[in-house]
């Protein structure tokens, strides 16, 4: 009997260069989330950025989504969307997680998924793919790249 490979979603399919930010400054976690929500909303002007930001920040209050690998995954399930939306920030200078100061944020992947039950399995697959893909070495590799286009190409080519 063979062990089936887990499904791995190509995360690069969720992004365009306009949804990738290389954050060279010293932003807080909340500031980064605001920038990522803004990037998503620029790609889909029908979205209410203030409402989405409030939902994502409320979700973050419940439990921090920062992993010990350096990846933070703020996310929300939204009634008003019919497909997944995402944005990525890569931080060459890590930010501290406000809930757990022992955790550094080196990459932040915001994703929004439709709230309909039919999308829930894919929502879980994306979370799993994020945790599997964004290991510390890969995050460092992305941080060393200079542009959103290079980051997207590397993400699409990652296996």
Tab-separated table of C-alpha atoms in Angstrom:
chain	number	residue	atom	x	y	z
A	1	UNK	CA	0.000	0.000	0.000
A	2	UNK	CA	1.437	3.384	-0.936
A	3	UNK	CA	1.035	6.533	1.077
A	4	UNK	CA	-0.822	9.184	-0.888
A	5	UNK	CA	0.947	12.530	-1.267
A	6	UNK	CA	-0.954	15.353	0.415
A	7	UNK	CA	-2.576	17.805	-1.972
A	8	UNK	CA	-0.325	20.823	-2.438
A	9	UNK	CA	-1.973	23.951	-3.782
A	10	UNK	CA	0.256	26.188	-5.928
A	11	UNK	CA	0.054	29.362	-3.878
A	12	UNK	CA	1.480	31.472	-6.700
A	13	UNK	CA	-1.824	31.036	-8.546
A	14	UNK	CA	-3.476	33.288	-5.957
A	15	UNK	CA	-1.128	36.222	-6.520
A	16	UNK	CA	-0.015	38.802	-9.047
A	17	UNK	CA	3.009	41.113	-8.595
A	18	UNK	CA	0.592	43.873	-7.509
A	19	UNK	CA	-0.358	41.727	-4.505
A	20	UNK	CA	3.205	41.218	-3.316
A	21	UNK	CA	4.895	43.725	-1.040
A	22	UNK	CA	8.572	43.751	-0.112
A	23	UNK	CA	8.433	45.582	3.222
A	24	UNK	CA	11.871	46.995	3.922
A	25	UNK	CA	10.725	49.288	6.720
A	26	UNK	CA	9.676	48.473	10.247
A	27	UNK	CA	5.924	47.927	10.115
A	28	UNK	CA	3.768	46.507	12.863
A	29	UNK	CA	1.634	43.435	12.257
A	30	UNK	CA	-1.510	45.577	12.015
A	31	UNK	CA	0.148	47.950	9.529
A	32	UNK	CA	1.181	44.991	7.390
A	33	UNK	CA	-2.338	43.573	7.430
A	34	UNK	CA	-3.686	46.995	6.348
A	35	UNK	CA	-1.228	47.116	3.438
A	36	UNK	CA	-2.142	43.607	2.317
A	37	UNK	CA	-5.893	44.272	2.523
A	38	UNK	CA	-5.331	47.430	0.481
A	39	UNK	CA	-3.386	45.457	-2.157
A	40	UNK	CA	-6.245	42.936	-2.485
A	41	UNK	CA	-8.869	45.675	-2.679
A	42	UNK	CA	-6.961	47.527	-5.416
A	43	UNK	CA	-7.327	44.407	-7.550
A	44	UNK	CA	-11.062	44.169	-6.813
A	45	UNK	CA	-12.529	47.642	-6.154
A	46	UNK	CA	-15.964	46.158	-5.319
A	47	UNK	CA	-14.534	44.979	-2.014
A	48	UNK	CA	-15.018	47.082	1.106
A	49	UNK	CA	-11.485	47.409	2.496
A	50	UNK	CA	-12.583	48.753	5.876
A	51	UNK	CA	-14.993	45.849	6.398
A	52	UNK	CA	-12.430	43.251	5.324
A	53	UNK	CA	-9.765	44.803	7.546
A	54	UNK	CA	-12.154	44.712	10.511
A	55	UNK	CA	-12.960	41.037	9.889
A	56	UNK	CA	-9.297	40.043	9.545
A	57	UNK	CA	-8.265	41.993	12.652
A	58	UNK	CA	-11.155	40.474	14.629
A	59	UNK	CA	-9.962	37.010	13.597
A	60	UNK	CA	-6.429	37.934	14.727
A	61	UNK	CA	-7.756	38.931	18.169
A	62	UNK	CA	-9.006	35.410	18.737
A	63	UNK	CA	-5.688	33.714	18.126
A	64	UNK	CA	-2.463	34.855	16.550
A	65	UNK	CA	-1.820	33.323	13.146
A	66	UNK	CA	1.966	33.660	13.369
A	67	UNK	CA	3.826	30.368	13.164
A	68	UNK	CA	7.240	29.654	14.664
A	69	UNK	CA	8.618	29.422	11.105
A	70	UNK	CA	8.265	33.202	10.664
A	71	UNK	CA	5.070	33.053	8.614
A	72	UNK	CA	1.953	34.928	9.659
A	73	UNK	CA	-1.324	33.900	7.993
A	74	UNK	CA	-4.048	36.447	8.677
A	75	UNK	CA	-7.204	35.221	6.982
A	76	UNK	CA	-10.966	35.488	6.925
A	77	UNK	CA	-13.927	33.800	5.296
A	78	UNK	CA	-16.146	36.369	3.583
A	79	UNK	CA	-19.732	36.177	2.349
A	80	UNK	CA	-19.182	38.762	-0.403
A	81	UNK	CA	-16.518	36.949	-2.440
A	82	UNK	CA	-16.869	34.031	-4.842
A	83	UNK	CA	-13.193	33.172	-5.250
A	84	UNK	CA	-10.043	33.213	-3.148
A	85	UNK	CA	-8.080	36.467	-2.764
A	86	UNK	CA	-4.556	36.835	-1.415
A	87	UNK	CA	-1.602	39.140	-0.875
A	88	UNK	CA	1.915	38.488	0.380
A	89	UNK	CA	4.389	40.631	2.291
A	90	UNK	CA	8.024	39.603	2.563
A	91	UNK	CA	10.004	41.288	5.327
A	92	UNK	CA	13.795	41.319	5.042
A	93	UNK	CA	13.728	42.937	8.530
A	94	UNK	CA	11.436	40.826	10.679
A	95	UNK	CA	8.560	42.307	12.679
A	96	UNK	CA	7.591	41.069	16.131
A	97	UNK	CA	4.251	39.427	16.727
A	98	UNK	CA	2.376	41.598	19.270
A	99	UNK	CA	0.676	38.600	20.899
A	100	UNK	CA	3.839	36.525	21.209
A	101	UNK	CA	6.997	38.690	21.233
A	102	UNK	CA	9.129	35.539	20.904
A	103	UNK	CA	7.839	35.090	17.346
A	104	UNK	CA	9.250	37.057	14.426
A	105	UNK	CA	7.237	37.724	11.291
A	106	UNK	CA	9.371	37.339	8.157
A	107	UNK	CA	6.508	36.761	5.718
A	108	UNK	CA	2.805	37.468	5.899
A	109	UNK	CA	0.302	35.781	3.605
A	110	UNK	CA	-3.169	37.293	3.794
A	111	UNK	CA	-5.853	35.176	2.259
A	112	UNK	CA	-9.567	35.603	1.995
A	113	UNK	CA	-11.868	32.759	1.133
A	114	UNK	CA	-15.547	32.547	0.270
A	115	UNK	CA	-17.666	31.681	3.303
A	116	UNK	CA	-19.778	29.120	1.431
A	117	UNK	CA	-19.310	25.560	2.753
A	118	UNK	CA	-18.262	24.256	-0.673
A	119	UNK	CA	-15.013	26.288	-0.341
A	120	UNK	CA	-14.063	25.119	3.152
A	121	UNK	CA	-11.992	22.098	2.066
A	122	UNK	CA	-9.928	24.281	-0.285
A	123	UNK	CA	-9.545	26.839	2.549
A	124	UNK	CA	-7.976	24.101	4.696
A	125	UNK	CA	-5.791	22.949	1.787
A	126	UNK	CA	-4.452	26.473	1.347
A	127	UNK	CA	-3.632	26.729	5.066
A	128	UNK	CA	-1.839	23.389	4.845
A	129	UNK	CA	0.079	24.416	1.711
A	130	UNK	CA	1.136	27.668	3.376
A	131	UNK	CA	2.510	25.859	6.418
A	132	UNK	CA	4.259	23.299	4.215
A	133	UNK	CA	5.735	25.816	1.748
A	134	UNK	CA	6.836	28.679	3.991
A	135	UNK	CA	9.649	27.020	5.913
A	136	UNK	CA	12.343	29.345	7.342
A	137	UNK	CA	14.810	28.609	4.517
A	138	UNK	CA	12.225	29.390	1.823
A	139	UNK	CA	11.174	32.613	3.563
A	140	UNK	CA	14.840	33.695	3.740
A	141	UNK	CA	15.198	32.889	0.052
A	142	UNK	CA	12.195	35.074	-0.796
A	143	UNK	CA	13.516	37.915	1.382
A	144	UNK	CA	16.780	37.894	-0.579
A	145	UNK	CA	14.936	38.514	-3.862
A	146	UNK	CA	14.542	42.080	-5.009
A	147	UNK	CA	11.153	42.392	-6.649
A	148	UNK	CA	7.571	41.162	-6.454
A	149	UNK	CA	8.012	39.593	-9.914
A	150	UNK	CA	11.000	37.542	-8.731
A	151	UNK	CA	9.157	36.490	-5.571
A	152	UNK	CA	6.117	35.400	-7.582
A	153	UNK	CA	8.255	33.424	-10.041
A	154	UNK	CA	10.011	31.646	-7.158
A	155	UNK	CA	6.733	30.907	-5.411
A	156	UNK	CA	5.191	29.491	-8.610
A	157	UNK	CA	8.255	27.317	-9.164
A	158	UNK	CA	8.478	25.997	-5.600
A	159	UNK	CA	7.784	22.291	-5.185
